Amino acid sequence: MNRQILFNYIEEHLIVLAHRVKTRGKLNILDLHIHSENFYRDFLNLLYGWKLVNLNKVNQNVEAIDLIDSVNKIVIQVSSTNTKQKIESALGKDSMANYNGWAFKFISIACDAADLRTKTYANPHGLNFSPTSDIYDVNSLIREISGLTIDRLQEVEEFIRKELGSDTASLVIESDLTRIITMLAQVDWLSSEPIKLDNEFQIDTKIDYNDLVKSRVVIKEYNIWQNSVRRIYSAFDAEGSNKSFFVMQKIRSFYLGHCIELSGDDLFDAVRQDVKTEIRKHALKGDLSEESIDICSDVIVVDAFIRCKIFENPEGYSYVTA
């Protein structure tokens, strides 16, 4: 399906960019942050039809504002730091008095900002700012993209391809997903110790909340093997920084690609089938049997479900293991 291919390419490359910005930031290498300002300037202009320019190239003395749209009266801060203090500091700058009545938006380019959207903020200079709709992160932008028409998806994919390069990032993620399955297939399931999850009741609640009737059997059957999955992810991460992150985000991309059109058991089955299709495409001949692909793919999809990477979480749900 063309829509799925386009969406996966966009989603993967945005996630890789965010991860690289975060990793380099920890090393105090800020070149990608600077490039990201221009990337998000053009990306947001394409996505929302804004007229943003990089204010840092015009006037480097304006604090807290990176991008500005004088036509639509929008000011934006682009940041790899996502804290309440960061946003309130921006809103409180004296320079913001010049933009009374303008819209202020905050773009978190490296970290999830869902928690920030639940908070209230001091806004002394009277900018138009609603945390629930004016704080953006990669996940919120991906949700926006998932609802685009096929023509608009093609436009965005073409832009991402020009800005972020070849399919290298996608191939790395797909290869990592296949390697995780290969490592899981080598586990001695008969001698491995199953675990009893502390949040068994919460898992049942999440199953009911998402109307997973037939899928309950698969989730309940494989949720006891989370110790094995965690050990595999730990070993995998030892080979490189947060490789498991890319694998789980790959699974999440399958979920996001279907969640607009599907729900419940149909959505869960679609995610399972997408994972299995990817494995079959990239597994080396003879490495994996059809049976091991089926079982191990289901195990990591269930793990993603328990870890809150796919499907909606009821209030109070958290990922807890023994």
Short mmCIF file of C-alpha atoms in Angstrom, two decimals:
data_model
loop_
_atom_site.label_atom_id
_atom_site.label_comp_id
_atom_site.label_asym_id
_atom_site.label_seq_id
_atom_site.Cartn_x
_atom_site.Cartn_y
_atom_site.Cartn_z
CA MET A 1 0.00 0.00 0.00
CA ASN A 2 1.50 3.32 -1.12
CA ARG A 3 0.12 5.20 1.87
CA GLN A 4 1.85 2.84 4.31
CA ILE A 5 5.17 3.07 2.45
CA LEU A 6 5.08 6.87 2.37
CA PHE A 7 4.04 7.15 6.00
CA ASN A 8 6.71 4.71 7.19
CA TYR A 9 9.45 6.61 5.37
CA ILE A 10 8.38 9.96 6.85
CA GLU A 11 7.89 8.58 10.36
CA GLU A 12 11.19 6.73 10.47
CA HIS A 13 13.26 9.69 9.30
CA LEU A 14 11.64 12.14 11.73
CA ILE A 15 12.33 9.74 14.60
CA VAL A 16 15.94 9.21 13.54
CA LEU A 17 16.47 12.99 13.34
CA ALA A 18 15.01 13.47 16.83
CA HIS A 19 17.14 10.68 18.26
CA ARG A 20 20.32 12.07 16.71
CA VAL A 21 19.58 15.58 18.01
CA LYS A 22 19.06 14.17 21.51
CA THR A 23 22.19 12.00 21.43
CA ARG A 24 24.43 14.77 20.07
CA GLY A 25 23.00 17.23 22.57
CA LYS A 26 24.23 15.02 25.39
CA LEU A 27 27.70 15.28 23.84
CA ASN A 28 27.31 19.07 23.44
CA ILE A 29 27.45 18.73 19.65
CA LEU A 30 24.84 21.24 18.52
CA ASP A 31 25.23 21.33 14.74
CA LEU A 32 22.06 19.29 14.17
CA HIS A 33 20.07 21.64 16.40
CA ILE A 34 21.03 24.55 14.16
CA HIS A 35 20.16 22.62 11.01
CA SER A 36 16.88 21.51 12.62
CA GLU A 37 15.70 25.12 12.89
CA ASN A 38 15.80 25.45 9.11
CA PHE A 39 14.41 21.95 8.61
CA TYR A 40 11.39 22.66 10.82
CA ARG A 41 10.94 26.10 9.25
CA ASP A 42 10.40 24.50 5.83
CA PHE A 43 8.63 21.42 7.18
CA LEU A 44 6.02 23.42 9.12
CA ASN A 45 5.53 25.77 6.19
CA LEU A 46 4.77 22.75 4.00
CA LEU A 47 2.57 21.03 6.57
CA TYR A 48 0.51 24.04 7.72
CA GLY A 49 0.91 26.61 4.96
CA TRP A 50 2.74 29.08 7.22
CA LYS A 51 5.30 31.70 6.10
CA LEU A 52 8.01 31.08 8.67
CA VAL A 53 11.50 32.55 8.38
CA ASN A 54 14.50 31.91 10.62
CA LEU A 55 14.71 34.98 12.84
CA ASN A 56 18.19 34.03 14.03
CA LYS A 57 19.49 34.82 10.53
CA VAL A 58 17.75 38.21 10.50
CA ASN A 59 18.19 39.39 14.08
CA GLN A 60 20.29 37.29 16.44
CA ASN A 61 19.46 39.54 19.37
CA VAL A 62 15.83 38.38 19.75
CA GLU A 63 15.69 35.96 22.66
CA ALA A 64 13.40 32.91 22.77
CA ILE A 65 12.23 33.20 19.15
CA ASP A 66 13.77 31.04 16.42
CA LEU A 67 11.11 31.15 13.70
CA ILE A 68 8.64 33.92 12.88
CA ASP A 69 5.70 34.28 10.51
CA SER A 70 4.84 37.97 10.20
CA VAL A 71 1.90 37.24 7.89
CA ASN A 72 0.06 34.88 10.24
CA LYS A 73 1.56 36.46 13.39
CA ILE A 74 3.27 33.36 14.74
CA VAL A 75 6.48 33.10 16.79
CA ILE A 76 8.10 29.74 17.45
CA GLN A 77 10.80 28.46 19.73
CA VAL A 78 12.61 25.34 18.48
CA SER A 79 14.26 23.45 21.32
CA SER A 80 15.88 20.14 22.22
CA THR A 81 15.09 20.94 25.87
CA ASN A 82 11.48 20.29 26.84
CA THR A 83 10.72 21.59 30.31
CA LYS A 84 8.05 23.84 31.76
CA GLN A 85 10.81 26.24 32.82
CA LYS A 86 12.07 26.46 29.22
CA ILE A 87 8.64 27.49 27.92
CA GLU A 88 7.90 29.93 30.72
CA SER A 89 11.33 31.49 30.28
CA ALA A 90 10.54 32.09 26.61
CA LEU A 91 7.08 33.52 27.32
CA GLY A 92 8.54 35.79 29.99
CA LYS A 93 11.29 37.42 27.90
CA ASP A 94 10.98 41.21 27.59
CA SER A 95 11.16 40.90 23.79
CA MET A 96 7.85 39.02 23.81
CA ALA A 97 6.07 42.29 24.73
CA ASN A 98 6.47 43.24 21.07
CA TYR A 99 4.30 40.27 20.06
CA ASN A 100 1.23 40.78 22.25
CA GLY A 101 -1.68 38.95 20.61
CA TRP A 102 0.56 36.85 18.37
CA ALA A 103 0.51 33.03 18.55
CA PHE A 104 3.39 31.38 20.39
CA LYS A 105 4.29 27.78 19.55
CA PHE A 106 6.93 25.50 21.07
CA ILE A 107 8.59 22.74 19.01
CA SER A 108 10.30 19.96 20.96
CA ILE A 109 12.65 18.46 18.38
CA ALA A 110 14.23 15.70 20.48
CA CYS A 111 11.88 14.57 23.27
CA ASP A 112 8.26 13.62 23.81
CA ALA A 113 6.27 16.64 25.02
CA ALA A 114 2.98 15.00 26.01
CA ASP A 115 3.46 15.88 29.67
CA LEU A 116 4.10 19.54 28.83
CA ARG A 117 0.70 19.75 27.14
CA THR A 118 -0.99 19.02 30.48
CA LYS A 119 0.57 21.93 32.38
CA THR A 120 -0.35 25.61 32.78
CA TYR A 121 2.12 28.42 32.07
CA ALA A 122 2.70 32.00 33.11
CA ASN A 123 2.19 34.19 30.04
CA PRO A 124 2.88 37.79 31.16
CA HIS A 125 2.94 39.39 27.72
CA GLY A 126 -0.42 38.09 26.52
CA LEU A 127 0.61 35.83 23.64
CA ASN A 128 -1.97 33.43 22.26
CA PHE A 129 -0.75 30.11 23.63
CA SER A 130 -2.70 26.94 24.35
CA PRO A 131 -0.45 24.14 25.65
CA THR A 132 -2.69 21.37 24.30
CA SER A 133 -2.47 22.61 20.71
CA ASP A 134 0.64 24.82 20.56
CA ILE A 135 3.27 22.43 21.93
CA TYR A 136 4.55 20.12 19.21
CA ASP A 137 6.83 17.09 19.22
CA VAL A 138 7.67 14.35 16.75
CA ASN A 139 4.78 12.14 17.89
CA SER A 140 2.17 14.90 17.52
CA LEU A 141 3.49 15.78 14.06
CA ILE A 142 3.41 12.13 13.05
CA ARG A 143 -0.23 11.90 14.15
CA GLU A 144 -0.97 14.95 12.01
CA ILE A 145 0.79 13.41 9.04
CA SER A 146 -1.07 10.10 9.39
CA GLY A 147 -4.34 11.82 8.47
CA LEU A 148 -3.07 13.51 5.29
CA THR A 149 -4.39 12.64 1.85
CA ILE A 150 -2.17 10.49 -0.34
CA ASP A 151 -1.20 13.53 -2.45
CA ARG A 152 -0.16 15.50 0.62
CA LEU A 153 1.75 12.48 1.96
CA GLN A 154 3.69 12.37 -1.30
CA GLU A 155 4.59 16.05 -0.94
CA VAL A 156 5.83 15.55 2.60
CA GLU A 157 7.74 12.38 1.68
CA GLU A 158 9.49 14.19 -1.20
CA PHE A 159 10.51 16.98 1.16
CA ILE A 160 11.81 14.54 3.80
CA ARG A 161 13.74 12.63 1.15
CA LYS A 162 15.44 15.82 -0.09
CA GLU A 163 16.20 17.11 3.41
CA LEU A 164 17.15 13.96 5.27
CA GLY A 165 18.72 11.93 2.51
CA SER A 166 18.54 8.39 1.28
CA ASP A 167 16.85 5.30 2.69
CA THR A 168 19.82 4.55 4.95
CA ALA A 169 17.94 5.26 8.19
CA SER A 170 15.00 3.13 7.11
CA LEU A 171 17.22 0.21 6.17
CA VAL A 172 19.02 0.34 9.52
CA ILE A 173 15.74 0.23 11.43
CA GLU A 174 14.37 -2.62 9.35
CA SER A 175 17.60 -4.58 9.76
CA ASP A 176 17.51 -4.04 13.53
CA LEU A 177 13.95 -5.32 13.71
CA THR A 178 14.95 -8.46 11.85
CA ARG A 179 17.97 -8.99 14.11
CA ILE A 180 15.80 -8.71 17.24
CA ILE A 181 13.56 -11.47 15.89
CA THR A 182 16.60 -13.59 15.04
CA MET A 183 17.94 -13.20 18.59
CA LEU A 184 14.55 -14.05 20.09
CA ALA A 185 14.33 -17.15 17.91
CA GLN A 186 17.49 -18.44 19.61
CA VAL A 187 15.94 -18.30 23.10
CA ASP A 188 15.30 -21.68 24.71
CA TRP A 189 11.63 -21.04 25.47
CA LEU A 190 11.15 -24.39 27.19
CA SER A 191 13.78 -23.67 29.84
CA SER A 192 13.23 -19.90 30.10
CA GLU A 193 11.47 -18.77 33.22
CA PRO A 194 8.13 -17.04 32.55
CA ILE A 195 7.30 -14.07 34.77
CA LYS A 196 4.24 -12.86 36.56
CA LEU A 197 3.72 -9.18 35.78
CA ASP A 198 2.85 -6.87 38.66
CA ASN A 199 0.45 -4.97 36.43
CA GLU A 200 -1.55 -7.97 35.22
CA PHE A 201 -4.80 -6.27 36.19
CA GLN A 202 -3.77 -3.12 34.33
CA ILE A 203 -3.00 -5.13 31.20
CA ASP A 204 -6.50 -6.62 31.33
CA THR A 205 -7.89 -3.11 31.68
CA LYS A 206 -5.94 -1.90 28.65
CA ILE A 207 -7.14 -4.92 26.64
CA ASP A 208 -10.77 -4.12 27.51
CA TYR A 209 -10.24 -0.38 26.95
CA ASN A 210 -9.13 -1.02 23.35
CA ASP A 211 -11.84 -3.62 22.67
CA LEU A 212 -9.33 -6.41 22.00
CA VAL A 213 -11.48 -9.52 22.13
CA LYS A 214 -9.72 -12.09 19.94
CA SER A 215 -6.30 -10.50 20.54
CA ARG A 216 -6.63 -11.08 24.29
CA VAL A 217 -5.51 -14.68 23.80
CA VAL A 218 -2.27 -13.64 22.05
CA ILE A 219 -1.49 -10.92 24.61
CA LYS A 220 -2.13 -13.18 27.59
CA GLU A 221 -0.15 -16.04 26.05
CA TYR A 222 3.00 -14.04 25.34
CA ASN A 223 3.08 -11.40 28.08
CA ILE A 224 4.78 -13.88 30.43
CA TRP A 225 7.97 -13.85 28.33
CA GLN A 226 8.87 -10.20 28.97
CA ASN A 227 12.06 -11.13 30.86
CA SER A 228 13.41 -12.78 27.72
CA VAL A 229 12.45 -9.77 25.62
CA ARG A 230 14.10 -7.36 28.06
CA ARG A 231 17.32 -9.39 28.06
CA ILE A 232 17.40 -9.37 24.26
CA TYR A 233 16.83 -5.61 24.12
CA SER A 234 19.59 -5.05 26.70
CA ALA A 235 22.04 -7.17 24.72
CA PHE A 236 21.02 -5.36 21.54
CA ASP A 237 21.53 -1.93 23.11
CA ALA A 238 25.01 -2.96 24.19
CA GLU A 239 25.97 -2.98 20.50
CA GLY A 240 24.97 0.65 20.00
CA SER A 241 23.15 3.56 21.58
CA ASN A 242 19.47 2.75 22.17
CA LYS A 243 19.06 0.42 19.21
CA SER A 244 15.94 -1.02 20.84
CA PHE A 245 14.40 2.47 20.59
CA PHE A 246 14.41 2.21 16.81
CA VAL A 247 12.86 -1.25 16.86
CA MET A 248 10.00 -0.19 19.13
CA GLN A 249 9.43 2.98 17.09
CA LYS A 250 9.29 0.85 13.95
CA ILE A 251 6.49 -1.19 15.51
CA ARG A 252 4.80 2.03 16.58
CA SER A 253 4.97 3.32 13.00
CA PHE A 254 2.95 0.30 11.85
CA TYR A 255 0.36 1.09 14.53
CA LEU A 256 0.14 4.78 13.61
CA GLY A 257 -0.15 3.91 9.93
CA HIS A 258 -3.35 1.93 10.57
CA CYS A 259 -4.95 3.57 13.62
CA ILE A 260 -6.94 6.14 11.61
CA GLU A 261 -8.79 3.45 9.65
CA LEU A 262 -8.74 0.44 12.00
CA SER A 263 -9.38 -0.30 15.66
CA GLY A 264 -9.64 -3.19 18.09
CA ASP A 265 -8.70 -6.66 16.87
CA ASP A 266 -8.37 -5.52 13.25
CA LEU A 267 -5.77 -2.93 14.24
CA PHE A 268 -3.84 -5.41 16.40
CA ASP A 269 -3.82 -7.97 13.58
CA ALA A 270 -2.64 -5.34 11.08
CA VAL A 271 0.34 -4.45 13.29
CA ARG A 272 1.22 -8.13 13.73
CA GLN A 273 1.07 -8.75 9.99
CA ASP A 274 3.18 -5.67 9.18
CA VAL A 275 5.90 -6.84 11.55
CA LYS A 276 5.89 -10.32 10.03
CA THR A 277 5.98 -8.91 6.49
CA GLU A 278 9.00 -6.77 7.35
CA ILE A 279 10.81 -9.74 8.86
CA ARG A 280 10.16 -11.92 5.84
CA LYS A 281 11.47 -9.20 3.52
CA HIS A 282 14.76 -8.73 5.36
CA ALA A 283 15.57 -12.06 6.99
CA LEU A 284 18.44 -13.96 5.41
CA LYS A 285 17.37 -17.20 3.81
CA GLY A 286 17.55 -20.05 6.28
CA ASP A 287 17.96 -17.84 9.35
CA LEU A 288 14.34 -18.00 10.46
CA SER A 289 11.57 -20.51 10.00
CA GLU A 290 8.02 -19.39 9.31
CA GLU A 291 7.01 -20.65 12.75
CA SER A 292 9.72 -18.67 14.55
CA ILE A 293 8.80 -15.51 12.61
CA ASP A 294 5.15 -15.91 13.62
CA ILE A 295 5.82 -16.54 17.31
CA CYS A 296 8.69 -14.09 17.87
CA SER A 297 6.91 -11.31 15.99
CA ASP A 298 3.87 -11.77 18.22
CA VAL A 299 6.09 -11.68 21.31
CA ILE A 300 7.59 -8.26 20.46
CA VAL A 301 4.22 -6.83 19.41
CA VAL A 302 2.79 -7.89 22.78
CA ASP A 303 5.84 -6.33 24.43
CA ALA A 304 5.19 -3.07 22.58
CA PHE A 305 1.58 -3.20 23.75
CA ILE A 306 2.61 -3.66 27.39
CA ARG A 307 5.29 -0.95 27.14
CA CYS A 308 2.67 1.60 26.00
CA LYS A 309 4.14 1.93 22.49
CA ILE A 310 0.92 0.92 20.75
CA PHE A 311 -2.79 1.35 21.56
CA GLU A 312 -4.38 3.85 23.90
CA ASN A 313 -3.67 3.60 27.61
CA PRO A 314 -6.53 3.84 30.13
CA GLU A 315 -6.08 6.29 32.98
CA GLY A 316 -3.56 5.05 35.50
CA TYR A 317 -1.91 2.46 33.23
CA SER A 318 1.86 2.16 33.61
CA TYR A 319 4.51 -0.28 32.45
CA VAL A 320 5.63 -2.28 35.49
CA THR A 321 7.35 -5.66 35.59
CA ALA A 322 8.40 -7.97 38.37
#
